mmCIF file of C-alpha atoms in Angstrom:
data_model
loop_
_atom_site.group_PDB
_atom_site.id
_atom_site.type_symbol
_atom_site.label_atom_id
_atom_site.label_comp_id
_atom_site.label_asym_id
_atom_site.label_seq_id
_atom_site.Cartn_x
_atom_site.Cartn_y
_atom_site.Cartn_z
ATOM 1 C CA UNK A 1294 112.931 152.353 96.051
ATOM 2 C CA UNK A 1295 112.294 153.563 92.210
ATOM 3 C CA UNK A 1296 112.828 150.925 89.580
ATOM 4 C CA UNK A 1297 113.237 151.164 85.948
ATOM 5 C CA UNK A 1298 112.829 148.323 83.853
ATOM 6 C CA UNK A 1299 113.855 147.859 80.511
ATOM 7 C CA UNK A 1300 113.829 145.161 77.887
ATOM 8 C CA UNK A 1301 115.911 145.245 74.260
ATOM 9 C CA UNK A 1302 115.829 142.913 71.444
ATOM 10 C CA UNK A 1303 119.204 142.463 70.071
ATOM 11 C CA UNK A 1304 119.661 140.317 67.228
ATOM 12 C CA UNK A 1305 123.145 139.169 68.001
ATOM 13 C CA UNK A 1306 124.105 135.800 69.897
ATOM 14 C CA UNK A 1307 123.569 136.006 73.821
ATOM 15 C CA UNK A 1308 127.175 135.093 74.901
ATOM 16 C CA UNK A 1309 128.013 138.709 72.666
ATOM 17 C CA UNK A 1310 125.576 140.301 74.070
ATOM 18 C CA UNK A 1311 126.531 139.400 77.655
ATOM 19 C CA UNK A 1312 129.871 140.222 76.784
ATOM 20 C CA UNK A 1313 129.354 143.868 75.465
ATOM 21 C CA UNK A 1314 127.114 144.862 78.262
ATOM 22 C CA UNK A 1315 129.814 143.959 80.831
ATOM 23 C CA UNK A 1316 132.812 145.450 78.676
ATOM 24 C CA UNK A 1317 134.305 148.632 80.483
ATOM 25 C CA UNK A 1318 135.439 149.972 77.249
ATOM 26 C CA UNK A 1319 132.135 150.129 75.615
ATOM 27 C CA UNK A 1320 130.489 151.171 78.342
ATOM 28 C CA UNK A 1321 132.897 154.737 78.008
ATOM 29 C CA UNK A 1322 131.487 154.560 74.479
ATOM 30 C CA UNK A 1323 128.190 154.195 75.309
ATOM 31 C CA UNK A 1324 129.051 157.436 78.133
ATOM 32 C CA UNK A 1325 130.608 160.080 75.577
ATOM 33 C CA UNK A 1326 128.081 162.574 76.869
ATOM 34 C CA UNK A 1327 129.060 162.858 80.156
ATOM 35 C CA UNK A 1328 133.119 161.988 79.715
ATOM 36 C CA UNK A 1329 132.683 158.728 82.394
ATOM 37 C CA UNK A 1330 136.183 157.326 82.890
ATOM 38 C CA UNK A 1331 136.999 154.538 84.756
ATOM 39 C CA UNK A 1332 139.810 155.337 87.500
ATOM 40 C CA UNK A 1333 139.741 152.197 89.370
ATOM 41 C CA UNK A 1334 139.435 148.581 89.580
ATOM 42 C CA UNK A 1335 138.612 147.161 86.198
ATOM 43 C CA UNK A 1336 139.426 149.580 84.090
ATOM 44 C CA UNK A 1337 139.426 147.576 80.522
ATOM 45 C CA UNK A 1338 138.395 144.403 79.093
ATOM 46 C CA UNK A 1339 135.017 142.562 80.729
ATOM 47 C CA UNK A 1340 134.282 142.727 84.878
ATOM 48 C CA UNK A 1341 133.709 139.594 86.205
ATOM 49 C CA UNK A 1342 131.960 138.405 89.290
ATOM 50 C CA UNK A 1343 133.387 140.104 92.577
ATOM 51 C CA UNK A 1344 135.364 142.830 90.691
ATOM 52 C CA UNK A 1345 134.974 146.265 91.075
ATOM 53 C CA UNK A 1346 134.939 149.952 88.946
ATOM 54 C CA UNK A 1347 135.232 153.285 89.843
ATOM 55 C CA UNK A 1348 133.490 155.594 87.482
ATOM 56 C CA UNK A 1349 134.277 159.295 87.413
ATOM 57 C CA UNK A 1350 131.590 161.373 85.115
ATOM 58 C CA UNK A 1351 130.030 164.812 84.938
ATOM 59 C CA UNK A 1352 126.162 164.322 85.830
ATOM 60 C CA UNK A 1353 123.775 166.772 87.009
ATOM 61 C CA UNK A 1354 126.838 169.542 86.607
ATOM 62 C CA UNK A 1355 128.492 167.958 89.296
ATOM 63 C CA UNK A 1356 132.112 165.333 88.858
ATOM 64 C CA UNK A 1357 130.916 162.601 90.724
ATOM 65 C CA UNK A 1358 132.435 158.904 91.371
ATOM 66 C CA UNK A 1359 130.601 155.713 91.684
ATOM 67 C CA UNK A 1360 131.898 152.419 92.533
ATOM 68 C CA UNK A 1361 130.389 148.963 91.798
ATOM 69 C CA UNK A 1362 130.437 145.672 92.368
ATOM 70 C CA UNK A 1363 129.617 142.730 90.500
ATOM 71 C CA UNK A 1364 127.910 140.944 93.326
ATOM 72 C CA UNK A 1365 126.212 137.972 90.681
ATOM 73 C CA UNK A 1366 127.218 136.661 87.674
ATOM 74 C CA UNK A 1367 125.644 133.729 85.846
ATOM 75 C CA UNK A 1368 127.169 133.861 82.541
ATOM 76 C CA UNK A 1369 125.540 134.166 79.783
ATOM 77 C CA UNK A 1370 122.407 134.567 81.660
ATOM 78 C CA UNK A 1371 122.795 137.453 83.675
ATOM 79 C CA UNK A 1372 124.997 139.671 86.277
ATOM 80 C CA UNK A 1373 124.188 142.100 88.842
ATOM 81 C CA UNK A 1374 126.309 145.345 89.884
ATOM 82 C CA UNK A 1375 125.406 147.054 92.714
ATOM 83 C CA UNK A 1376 126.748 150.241 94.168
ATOM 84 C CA UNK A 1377 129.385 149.970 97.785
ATOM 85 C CA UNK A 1378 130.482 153.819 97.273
ATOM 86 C CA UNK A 1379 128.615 156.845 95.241
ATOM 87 C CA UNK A 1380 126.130 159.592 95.611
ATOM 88 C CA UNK A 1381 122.751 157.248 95.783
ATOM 89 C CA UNK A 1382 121.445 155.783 99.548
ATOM 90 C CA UNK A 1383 121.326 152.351 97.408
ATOM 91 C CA UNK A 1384 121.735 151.171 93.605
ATOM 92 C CA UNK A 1385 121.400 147.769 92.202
ATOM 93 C CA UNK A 1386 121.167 146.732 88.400
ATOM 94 C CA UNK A 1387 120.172 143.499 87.385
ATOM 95 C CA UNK A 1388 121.352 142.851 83.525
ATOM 96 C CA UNK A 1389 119.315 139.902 82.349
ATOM 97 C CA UNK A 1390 119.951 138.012 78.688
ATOM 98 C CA UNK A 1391 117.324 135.210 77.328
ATOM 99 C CA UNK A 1392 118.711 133.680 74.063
ATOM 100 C CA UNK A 1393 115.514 133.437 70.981
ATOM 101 C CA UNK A 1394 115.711 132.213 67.720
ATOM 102 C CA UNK A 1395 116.563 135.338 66.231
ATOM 103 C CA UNK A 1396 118.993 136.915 68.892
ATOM 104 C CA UNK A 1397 118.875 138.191 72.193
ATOM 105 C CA UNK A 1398 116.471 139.507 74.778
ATOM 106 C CA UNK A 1399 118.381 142.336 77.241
ATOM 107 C CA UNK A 1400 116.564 142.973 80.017
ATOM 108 C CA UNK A 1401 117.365 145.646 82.707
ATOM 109 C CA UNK A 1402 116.256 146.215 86.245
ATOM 110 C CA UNK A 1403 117.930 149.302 87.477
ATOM 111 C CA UNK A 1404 116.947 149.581 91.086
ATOM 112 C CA UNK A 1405 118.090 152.836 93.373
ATOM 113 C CA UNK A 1406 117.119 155.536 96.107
ATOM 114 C CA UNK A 1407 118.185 158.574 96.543
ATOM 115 C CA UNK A 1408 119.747 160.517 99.969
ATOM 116 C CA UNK A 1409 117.816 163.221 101.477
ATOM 117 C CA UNK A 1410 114.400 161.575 102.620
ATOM 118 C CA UNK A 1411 111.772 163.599 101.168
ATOM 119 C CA UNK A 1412 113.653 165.884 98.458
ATOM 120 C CA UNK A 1413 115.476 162.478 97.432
ATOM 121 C CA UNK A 1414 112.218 161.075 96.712
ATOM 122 C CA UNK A 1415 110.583 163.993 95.172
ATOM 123 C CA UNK A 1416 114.393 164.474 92.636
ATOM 124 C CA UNK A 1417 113.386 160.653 91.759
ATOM 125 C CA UNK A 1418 109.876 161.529 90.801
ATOM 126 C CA UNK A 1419 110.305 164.104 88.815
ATOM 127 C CA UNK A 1420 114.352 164.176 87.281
ATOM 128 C CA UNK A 1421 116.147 161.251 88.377
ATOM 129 C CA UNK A 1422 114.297 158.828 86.909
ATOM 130 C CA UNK A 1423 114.204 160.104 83.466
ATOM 131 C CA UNK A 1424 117.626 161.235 83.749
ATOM 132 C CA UNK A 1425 118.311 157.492 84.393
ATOM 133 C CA UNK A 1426 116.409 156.133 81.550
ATOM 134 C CA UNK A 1427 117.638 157.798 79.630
ATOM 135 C CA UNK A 1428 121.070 157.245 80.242
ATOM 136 C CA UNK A 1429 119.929 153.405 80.142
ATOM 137 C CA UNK A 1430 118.435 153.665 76.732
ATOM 138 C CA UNK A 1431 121.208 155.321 75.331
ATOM 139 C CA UNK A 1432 124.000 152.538 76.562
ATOM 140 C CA UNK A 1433 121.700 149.959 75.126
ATOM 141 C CA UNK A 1434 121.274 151.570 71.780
ATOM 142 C CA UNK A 1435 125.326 151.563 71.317
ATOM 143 C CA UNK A 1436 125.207 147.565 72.998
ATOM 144 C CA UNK A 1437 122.764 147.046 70.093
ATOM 145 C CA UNK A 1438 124.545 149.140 67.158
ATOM 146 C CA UNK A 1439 127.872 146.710 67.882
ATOM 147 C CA UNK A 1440 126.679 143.258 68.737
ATOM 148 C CA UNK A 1441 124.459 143.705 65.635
ATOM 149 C CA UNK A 1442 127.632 144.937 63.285
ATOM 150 C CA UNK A 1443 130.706 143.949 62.590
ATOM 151 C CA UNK A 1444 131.826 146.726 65.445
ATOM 152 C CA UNK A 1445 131.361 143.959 67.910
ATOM 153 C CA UNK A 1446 135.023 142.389 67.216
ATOM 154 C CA UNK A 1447 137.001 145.714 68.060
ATOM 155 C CA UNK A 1448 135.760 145.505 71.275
ATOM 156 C CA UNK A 1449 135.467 141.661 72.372
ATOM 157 C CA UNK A 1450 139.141 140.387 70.240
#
C-alpha cells in the first residue's frame, strides 16, 4: 500500500474548512485540469456520511470513473472516502481537521494500490505517486484560496 500524507494550515474556522473539502462543487474547481465531473450520486452541495460520487475525469490520457464512498464522518473533525468502483485495487482518504488559535490544520492521508502486481507497484514508485500529490496539493491550495477569502460564501450559502 503507498501512502501520501499531507498537512495544510488554513487560517479559516474548522467547520469551513470541513465544509469546503467535502463540497462537490469545489472539488470540480479544484479539478479544472483534468475536466472531473460528477455523473452520479452527489453531484452538488456537501457529501455526507454513507453517500456516494461518481467522478468522470481525463487522467493519465485515459476517461476514467471513480466512485466513492463516505464510509466515516465525524464532523468537523474528519471524514473518510474510500473507493467501491474505479481503476485502483484499493483507495482510502482520510481528511483530518484540528481547530488552532489561528485557523485550521488539514491533514490528508491518501492511502491506495494499484492493479497489476509488480508493474502496479513499480507505476506507484515512480508516477503515481507524484501524479497523486500533486493532484492533492493542488485541491488544497484552491480549499485554502476560498476558506481564507471572501470566495468561501459562493460556495457554502
Amino acid at each position: 500500500m503507498t501512502i501520501i500524507h499531507l498537512t495544510t494550515f488554513i487560517a479559516a474556522p474548522i467547520e469551513r474548512v470541513f465544509d469546503l473539502s467535502r463540497s462537490i462543487n469545489l472539488h470540480k474547481i479544484s479539478t479544472s485540469g483534468t475536466d472531473e465531473q460528477a455523473i452520479d450520486g452527489v453531484m452538488n452541495g456537501l457529501i455526507n456520511a454513507n453517500e456516494t460520487v461518481t467522478w468522470q475525469a481525463k487522467h493519465l490520457f485515459k476517461i476514467r470513473r471513480h466512485t466513492s464512498k463516505i464510509t466515516e464522518m465525524l464532523s468537523p473533525e474528519s471524514f473518510t472516502d474510500e473507493m467501491i468502483k474505479g481503476d485502483f485495487k484499493a483507495f482510502r482518504h482520510e481528511h483530518h481537521f484540528k481547530p488552532v488559535a489561528n485557523g485550521t490544520i488539514m491533514i490528508d492521508k491518501l492511502s491506495f494500490e494499484s492493479p497489476y502486481g509488480i508493474i502496479g507497484k513499480c507505476l506507484n514508485k515512480f508516477y503515481l505517486k507524484d501524479y497523486l500529490q500533486t493532484f492533492l496539493e493542488k485541491r488544497n491550495d484552491v480549499i485554502k484560496e476560498y476558506a481564507e477569502s471572501g470566495k468561501w460564501k459562493a460556495i457554502l450559502n
